[in-house]
Amino acid sequence: MSTNGPVVRLGHLYPDHLNIYADRGNIAVFQRRLEWRGLALDVVEVGLGDEIPEDCNLYYLGGGQDRDQLMVAQDLVGKADSLRRAAEGGAAVLAVCGGYQLMGHSYVAANGEEMAGTALLDLETTAGTDRLIGDVVLSVDLDGATGTVVGYENHAGRTRLGSECAPLGRVHKGHGNNGEDGFEGAVSGRCVGTYLHGPLLPKNPWLADTVLRWALDHSGANIELEPLDDTLERSAHATAVARAGLKR
Ligand code: GLN
């Protein structure tokens, strides 16, 4: 699809190592939702050994197994400053599951190995002895709006938030950050972390547009995102809510 409007630049961090549960699909959603409005997404893939460009408007990290996460963590620790500077400058960050854990201070994996994170989010994660798996439904307040977010979780990590970030949502169905406190994900400024895979964005267009609005604002484009025909997305969302046995 050809577009000639403003371009959002997305840094996709470690696409070869953090990409389970079709997390790459989230990038496709960002791309299409921009293209449908005559805008464009420029994706810069950042792998092991690559510098993190600081001029992106949006950064994305997907989920990964502990083994991949360790490789990524060792590489990321030396580059975390670039990502932090970009985020402090107003770029948006969306991190899913393994990527979410690496946005905290540390992650202690199932084998006891400790990995340092970027500390963009004030949280710590330690793997438990069993996995928290299943469908998730959240209520989310973000950027002045309230909505329901649906997805799927599969993680051993138990995440505890510090006082410098807020949970992304309250759990109506599922386990969330640790299976105990009733919260899921974390938000600080424009940095959002979540355990929800599936991928996350196709069934949650409202969340996709919130992140895109932040990224467009950071790009300097003064653009209101036009509403799209989200009939299909809304229907997929409603099916996920109904499958969880909830009405919404
Ligand atoms: N390795 C992490 C855990 O099990 C993340 C898994 C994932 O990204 N699905 O907690």
mmCIF file of C-alpha atoms and ligand atoms in Angstrom:
data_model
loop_
_atom_site.group_PDB
_atom_site.id
_atom_site.type_symbol
_atom_site.label_atom_id
_atom_site.label_comp_id
_atom_site.label_asym_id
_atom_site.label_seq_id
_atom_site.Cartn_x
_atom_site.Cartn_y
_atom_site.Cartn_z
ATOM 1 C CA MET A 1 0.000 0.000 0.000
ATOM 2 C CA SER A 2 1.498 3.346 -0.920
ATOM 3 C CA THR A 3 1.314 6.239 1.475
ATOM 4 C CA ASN A 4 2.725 9.709 1.387
ATOM 5 C CA GLY A 5 1.797 10.960 4.844
ATOM 6 C CA PRO A 6 4.003 11.197 7.912
ATOM 7 C CA VAL A 7 6.076 8.183 8.856
ATOM 8 C CA VAL A 8 6.348 6.574 12.272
ATOM 9 C CA ARG A 9 9.759 5.015 12.857
ATOM 10 C CA LEU A 10 9.640 1.812 14.882
ATOM 11 C CA GLY A 11 12.677 0.101 16.410
ATOM 12 C CA HIS A 12 11.949 -3.622 16.581
ATOM 13 C CA LEU A 13 14.403 -4.927 19.163
ATOM 14 C CA TYR A 14 15.679 -8.492 18.767
ATOM 15 C CA PRO A 15 13.075 -9.711 16.246
ATOM 16 C CA ASP A 16 14.952 -13.008 15.806
ATOM 17 C CA HIS A 17 15.115 -13.833 19.512
ATOM 18 C CA LEU A 18 12.017 -12.263 21.033
ATOM 19 C CA ASN A 19 9.289 -13.529 18.754
ATOM 20 C CA ILE A 20 7.085 -16.242 20.179
ATOM 21 C CA TYR A 21 3.294 -16.442 19.974
ATOM 22 C CA ALA A 22 3.341 -14.427 16.740
ATOM 23 C CA ASP A 23 4.352 -11.296 18.578
ATOM 24 C CA ARG A 24 5.506 -9.938 15.226
ATOM 25 C CA GLY A 25 1.803 -9.598 14.430
ATOM 26 C CA ASN A 26 1.742 -6.534 16.660
ATOM 27 C CA ILE A 27 4.024 -4.760 14.211
ATOM 28 C CA ALA A 28 1.696 -5.695 11.342
ATOM 29 C CA VAL A 29 -1.164 -4.081 13.261
ATOM 30 C CA PHE A 30 0.783 -0.850 13.779
ATOM 31 C CA GLN A 31 1.664 -0.823 10.094
ATOM 32 C CA ARG A 32 -1.845 -1.448 8.771
ATOM 33 C CA ARG A 33 -3.564 0.966 11.128
ATOM 34 C CA LEU A 34 -1.199 3.690 9.940
ATOM 35 C CA GLU A 35 -1.522 2.765 6.267
ATOM 36 C CA TRP A 36 -5.317 2.747 6.443
ATOM 37 C CA ARG A 37 -5.010 6.410 7.433
ATOM 38 C CA GLY A 38 -2.525 7.326 4.729
ATOM 39 C CA LEU A 39 0.421 7.170 7.147
ATOM 40 C CA ALA A 40 3.381 4.819 7.135
ATOM 41 C CA LEU A 41 5.564 2.710 9.414
ATOM 42 C CA ASP A 42 9.307 2.459 8.900
ATOM 43 C CA VAL A 43 10.630 -0.581 10.781
ATOM 44 C CA VAL A 44 14.271 -0.719 11.867
ATOM 45 C CA GLU A 45 15.266 -4.180 13.075
ATOM 46 C CA VAL A 46 17.829 -4.129 15.869
ATOM 47 C CA GLY A 47 19.564 -7.434 16.551
ATOM 48 C CA LEU A 48 22.354 -8.688 18.796
ATOM 49 C CA GLY A 49 25.401 -6.454 18.371
ATOM 50 C CA ASP A 50 23.479 -3.601 16.677
ATOM 51 C CA GLU A 51 23.240 -0.111 18.140
ATOM 52 C CA ILE A 52 19.780 1.001 19.240
ATOM 53 C CA PRO A 53 18.912 4.069 17.145
ATOM 54 C CA GLU A 54 17.695 6.879 19.382
ATOM 55 C CA ASP A 55 15.572 8.534 16.715
ATOM 56 C CA CYS A 56 12.705 6.042 16.691
ATOM 57 C CA ASN A 57 9.234 7.136 17.778
ATOM 58 C CA LEU A 58 8.285 3.699 19.009
ATOM 59 C CA TYR A 59 10.238 0.671 20.267
ATOM 60 C CA TYR A 60 8.895 -2.856 20.387
ATOM 61 C CA LEU A 61 10.099 -5.995 22.174
ATOM 62 C CA GLY A 62 8.305 -9.327 21.958
ATOM 63 C CA GLY A 63 8.346 -12.409 24.148
ATOM 64 C CA GLY A 64 11.003 -15.087 24.364
ATOM 65 C CA GLN A 65 12.114 -18.215 26.130
ATOM 66 C CA ASP A 66 14.552 -17.871 29.033
ATOM 67 C CA ARG A 67 17.475 -19.049 26.838
ATOM 68 C CA ASP A 68 16.851 -16.354 24.199
ATOM 69 C CA GLN A 69 16.132 -13.813 26.871
ATOM 70 C CA LEU A 70 19.551 -14.392 28.431
ATOM 71 C CA MET A 71 21.314 -13.691 25.122
ATOM 72 C CA VAL A 72 19.232 -10.562 24.662
ATOM 73 C CA ALA A 73 19.756 -9.382 28.245
ATOM 74 C CA GLN A 74 23.541 -9.656 27.921
ATOM 75 C CA ASP A 75 23.438 -7.584 24.737
ATOM 76 C CA LEU A 76 20.836 -5.103 25.931
ATOM 77 C CA VAL A 77 22.526 -4.184 29.194
ATOM 78 C CA GLY A 78 25.219 -2.181 27.367
ATOM 79 C CA LYS A 79 22.659 -0.340 25.227
ATOM 80 C CA ALA A 80 19.963 0.369 27.772
ATOM 81 C CA ASP A 81 21.023 4.027 27.967
ATOM 82 C CA SER A 82 20.041 4.604 24.320
ATOM 83 C CA LEU A 83 16.589 3.186 24.927
ATOM 84 C CA ARG A 84 16.224 5.144 28.172
ATOM 85 C CA ARG A 85 17.209 8.409 26.485
ATOM 86 C CA ALA A 86 14.712 7.803 23.682
ATOM 87 C CA ALA A 87 11.942 7.003 26.175
ATOM 88 C CA GLU A 88 12.785 10.049 28.284
ATOM 89 C CA GLY A 89 12.492 12.092 25.101
ATOM 90 C CA GLY A 90 8.910 10.895 24.659
ATOM 91 C CA ALA A 91 9.262 7.859 22.391
ATOM 92 C CA ALA A 92 6.762 5.072 23.105
ATOM 93 C CA VAL A 93 7.829 1.570 24.171
ATOM 94 C CA LEU A 94 5.697 -1.560 24.003
ATOM 95 C CA ALA A 95 7.224 -4.686 25.555
ATOM 96 C CA VAL A 96 5.554 -8.097 25.703
ATOM 97 C CA CYS A 97 6.241 -10.950 28.148
ATOM 98 C CA GLY A 98 9.996 -11.723 27.984
ATOM 99 C CA GLY A 99 10.545 -8.210 26.630
ATOM 100 C CA TYR A 100 8.384 -6.842 29.453
ATOM 101 C CA GLN A 101 10.487 -8.652 32.048
ATOM 102 C CA LEU A 102 13.626 -7.089 30.524
ATOM 103 C CA MET A 103 12.158 -3.586 30.941
ATOM 104 C CA GLY A 104 12.409 -4.083 34.716
ATOM 105 C CA HIS A 105 15.444 -4.053 37.004
ATOM 106 C CA SER A 106 16.064 -7.784 36.842
ATOM 107 C CA TYR A 107 14.716 -11.175 35.889
ATOM 108 C CA VAL A 108 15.714 -14.349 37.728
ATOM 109 C CA ALA A 109 15.041 -17.238 35.340
ATOM 110 C CA ALA A 110 13.777 -20.716 36.180
ATOM 111 C CA ASN A 111 17.369 -22.030 36.412
ATOM 112 C CA GLY A 112 18.322 -19.303 38.902
ATOM 113 C CA GLU A 113 20.266 -17.239 36.374
ATOM 114 C CA GLU A 114 19.825 -13.502 37.011
ATOM 115 C CA MET A 115 19.571 -11.039 34.125
ATOM 116 C CA ALA A 116 19.748 -7.280 34.403
ATOM 117 C CA GLY A 117 17.015 -5.301 32.657
ATOM 118 C CA THR A 118 16.851 -1.753 31.324
ATOM 119 C CA ALA A 119 15.000 -0.422 34.411
ATOM 120 C CA LEU A 120 12.640 1.627 32.237
ATOM 121 C CA LEU A 121 9.943 0.137 34.419
ATOM 122 C CA ASP A 122 10.287 -0.060 38.198
ATOM 123 C CA LEU A 123 9.692 -3.787 38.616
ATOM 124 C CA GLU A 124 11.419 -7.084 39.316
ATOM 125 C CA THR A 125 10.610 -10.570 38.094
ATOM 126 C CA THR A 126 11.468 -14.012 39.453
ATOM 127 C CA ALA A 127 10.426 -17.260 37.785
ATOM 128 C CA GLY A 128 8.107 -19.462 39.820
ATOM 129 C CA THR A 129 8.034 -23.246 39.755
ATOM 130 C CA ASP A 130 4.913 -23.433 37.574
ATOM 131 C CA ARG A 131 3.651 -21.424 34.622
ATOM 132 C CA LEU A 132 0.758 -18.982 34.574
ATOM 133 C CA ILE A 133 -1.157 -19.856 31.416
ATOM 134 C CA GLY A 134 -4.483 -18.967 29.849
ATOM 135 C CA ASP A 135 -6.845 -16.320 28.531
ATOM 136 C CA VAL A 136 -6.752 -12.888 30.113
ATOM 137 C CA VAL A 137 -9.261 -10.052 30.304
ATOM 138 C CA LEU A 138 -8.262 -6.738 31.851
ATOM 139 C CA SER A 139 -9.827 -3.388 32.490
ATOM 140 C CA VAL A 140 -7.344 -0.707 31.585
ATOM 141 C CA ASP A 141 -7.167 3.043 32.203
ATOM 142 C CA LEU A 142 -4.643 4.554 29.842
ATOM 143 C CA ASP A 143 -4.076 8.052 28.597
ATOM 144 C CA GLY A 144 -7.393 9.275 29.946
ATOM 145 C CA ALA A 145 -9.476 6.469 28.440
ATOM 146 C CA THR A 146 -10.875 3.261 29.885
ATOM 147 C CA GLY A 147 -11.187 0.009 27.978
ATOM 148 C CA THR A 148 -11.081 -3.747 28.117
ATOM 149 C CA VAL A 149 -7.959 -5.509 26.900
ATOM 150 C CA VAL A 150 -7.911 -9.224 26.024
ATOM 151 C CA GLY A 151 -5.075 -11.639 25.399
ATOM 152 C CA TYR A 152 -3.290 -14.803 26.379
ATOM 153 C CA GLU A 153 -0.523 -15.327 28.931
ATOM 154 C CA ASN A 154 2.116 -18.021 29.344
ATOM 155 C CA HIS A 155 4.912 -17.178 31.740
ATOM 156 C CA ALA A 156 6.805 -18.577 34.684
ATOM 157 C CA GLY A 157 7.896 -15.122 35.811
ATOM 158 C CA ARG A 158 6.208 -13.430 38.760
ATOM 159 C CA THR A 159 6.486 -9.677 38.420
ATOM 160 C CA ARG A 160 6.263 -7.234 41.309
ATOM 161 C CA LEU A 161 5.900 -3.534 40.632
ATOM 162 C CA GLY A 162 7.691 -0.795 42.552
ATOM 163 C CA SER A 163 6.187 2.608 43.268
ATOM 164 C CA GLU A 164 7.510 4.293 40.102
ATOM 165 C CA CYS A 165 5.170 2.532 37.692
ATOM 166 C CA ALA A 166 1.460 1.746 37.635
ATOM 167 C CA PRO A 167 -0.159 -1.524 36.577
ATOM 168 C CA LEU A 168 -1.520 -1.576 33.031
ATOM 169 C CA GLY A 169 -4.766 -3.203 34.098
ATOM 170 C CA ARG A 170 -6.873 -4.950 36.673
ATOM 171 C CA VAL A 171 -7.360 -8.671 36.011
ATOM 172 C CA HIS A 172 -10.927 -9.934 35.476
ATOM 173 C CA LYS A 173 -9.797 -13.244 34.083
ATOM 174 C CA GLY A 174 -6.327 -14.747 34.203
ATOM 175 C CA HIS A 175 -3.273 -14.521 36.463
ATOM 176 C CA GLY A 176 -1.576 -11.250 35.531
ATOM 177 C CA ASN A 177 1.759 -10.133 36.913
ATOM 178 C CA ASN A 178 2.081 -12.686 39.665
ATOM 179 C CA GLY A 179 -1.218 -14.498 40.173
ATOM 180 C CA GLU A 180 -1.710 -12.789 43.519
ATOM 181 C CA ASP A 181 -2.273 -9.044 43.468
ATOM 182 C CA GLY A 182 -4.888 -8.868 40.694
ATOM 183 C CA PHE A 183 -2.881 -6.597 38.401
ATOM 184 C CA GLU A 184 -1.346 -7.056 34.970
ATOM 185 C CA GLY A 185 1.405 -5.242 33.125
ATOM 186 C CA ALA A 186 3.025 -1.942 33.921
ATOM 187 C CA VAL A 187 3.059 1.614 32.609
ATOM 188 C CA SER A 188 5.439 4.474 33.175
ATOM 189 C CA GLY A 189 5.048 7.496 30.920
ATOM 190 C CA ARG A 190 4.793 6.058 27.411
ATOM 191 C CA CYS A 191 6.456 2.751 28.280
ATOM 192 C CA VAL A 192 3.960 -0.124 28.453
ATOM 193 C CA GLY A 193 4.805 -3.690 29.444
ATOM 194 C CA THR A 194 2.416 -6.631 29.447
ATOM 195 C CA TYR A 195 2.338 -10.423 29.583
ATOM 196 C CA LEU A 196 -0.389 -10.543 26.929
ATOM 197 C CA HIS A 197 0.506 -12.377 23.748
ATOM 198 C CA GLY A 198 -1.591 -13.736 21.110
ATOM 199 C CA PRO A 199 -0.534 -11.268 19.586
ATOM 200 C CA LEU A 200 -1.851 -8.440 21.700
ATOM 201 C CA LEU A 201 -2.923 -5.732 19.273
ATOM 202 C CA PRO A 202 -5.248 -7.315 16.655
ATOM 203 C CA LYS A 203 -7.990 -7.747 19.258
ATOM 204 C CA ASN A 204 -7.221 -4.504 21.068
ATOM 205 C CA PRO A 205 -7.278 -1.743 18.441
ATOM 206 C CA TRP A 206 -7.869 0.897 21.109
ATOM 207 C CA LEU A 207 -4.542 0.028 22.734
ATOM 208 C CA ALA A 208 -2.792 0.003 19.348
ATOM 209 C CA ASP A 209 -4.111 3.487 18.575
ATOM 210 C CA THR A 210 -3.115 4.839 21.981
ATOM 211 C CA VAL A 211 0.493 3.753 21.388
ATOM 212 C CA LEU A 212 0.402 5.064 17.797
ATOM 213 C CA ARG A 213 -0.889 8.429 19.013
ATOM 214 C CA TRP A 214 2.091 8.695 21.372
ATOM 215 C CA ALA A 215 4.491 7.732 18.599
ATOM 216 C CA LEU A 216 2.976 10.247 16.170
ATOM 217 C CA ASP A 217 3.143 12.956 18.788
ATOM 218 C CA HIS A 218 6.827 12.154 19.342
ATOM 219 C CA SER A 219 7.413 12.298 15.575
ATOM 220 C CA GLY A 220 6.140 15.889 15.575
ATOM 221 C CA ALA A 221 3.249 15.076 13.231
ATOM 222 C CA ASN A 222 0.229 17.039 14.330
ATOM 223 C CA ILE A 223 -2.363 14.483 13.321
ATOM 224 C CA GLU A 224 -5.587 13.193 14.806
ATOM 225 C CA LEU A 225 -5.995 9.471 14.131
ATOM 226 C CA GLU A 226 -9.247 9.012 12.219
ATOM 227 C CA PRO A 227 -11.531 6.261 13.531
ATOM 228 C CA LEU A 228 -11.383 3.049 11.476
ATOM 229 C CA ASP A 229 -14.008 0.432 10.773
ATOM 230 C CA ASP A 230 -13.039 -1.970 13.564
ATOM 231 C CA THR A 231 -16.041 -4.296 13.184
ATOM 232 C CA LEU A 232 -13.846 -7.365 12.779
ATOM 233 C CA GLU A 233 -11.483 -6.372 15.578
ATOM 234 C CA ARG A 234 -14.377 -5.638 17.910
ATOM 235 C CA SER A 235 -15.954 -8.973 17.105
ATOM 236 C CA ALA A 236 -12.676 -10.823 17.863
ATOM 237 C CA HIS A 237 -12.421 -8.862 21.090
ATOM 238 C CA ALA A 238 -16.003 -9.706 22.093
ATOM 239 C CA THR A 239 -15.412 -13.390 21.337
ATOM 240 C CA ALA A 240 -12.363 -13.386 23.627
ATOM 241 C CA VAL A 241 -14.367 -11.729 26.404
ATOM 242 C CA ALA A 242 -17.225 -14.203 25.973
ATOM 243 C CA ARG A 243 -14.828 -17.165 25.953
ATOM 244 C CA ALA A 244 -13.527 -15.949 29.294
ATOM 245 C CA GLY A 245 -17.095 -16.213 30.579
ATOM 246 C CA LEU A 246 -17.440 -12.455 31.031
ATOM 247 C CA LYS A 247 -19.954 -10.019 29.601
ATOM 248 C CA ARG A 248 -18.610 -6.772 28.195
HETATM 249 N N1 GLN B 1 10.721 -16.550 29.845
HETATM 250 C C1 GLN B 1 9.694 -15.833 30.447
HETATM 251 C C2 GLN B 1 8.797 -16.603 31.402
HETATM 252 O O1 GLN B 1 8.500 -17.769 31.203
HETATM 253 C C3 GLN B 1 8.887 -15.181 29.336
HETATM 254 C C4 GLN B 1 8.074 -16.158 28.525
HETATM 255 C C5 GLN B 1 7.387 -15.526 27.373
HETATM 256 O O2 GLN B 1 7.834 -14.531 26.799
HETATM 257 N N2 GLN B 1 6.298 -16.156 26.976
HETATM 258 O O3 GLN B 1 8.373 -16.041 32.360
#
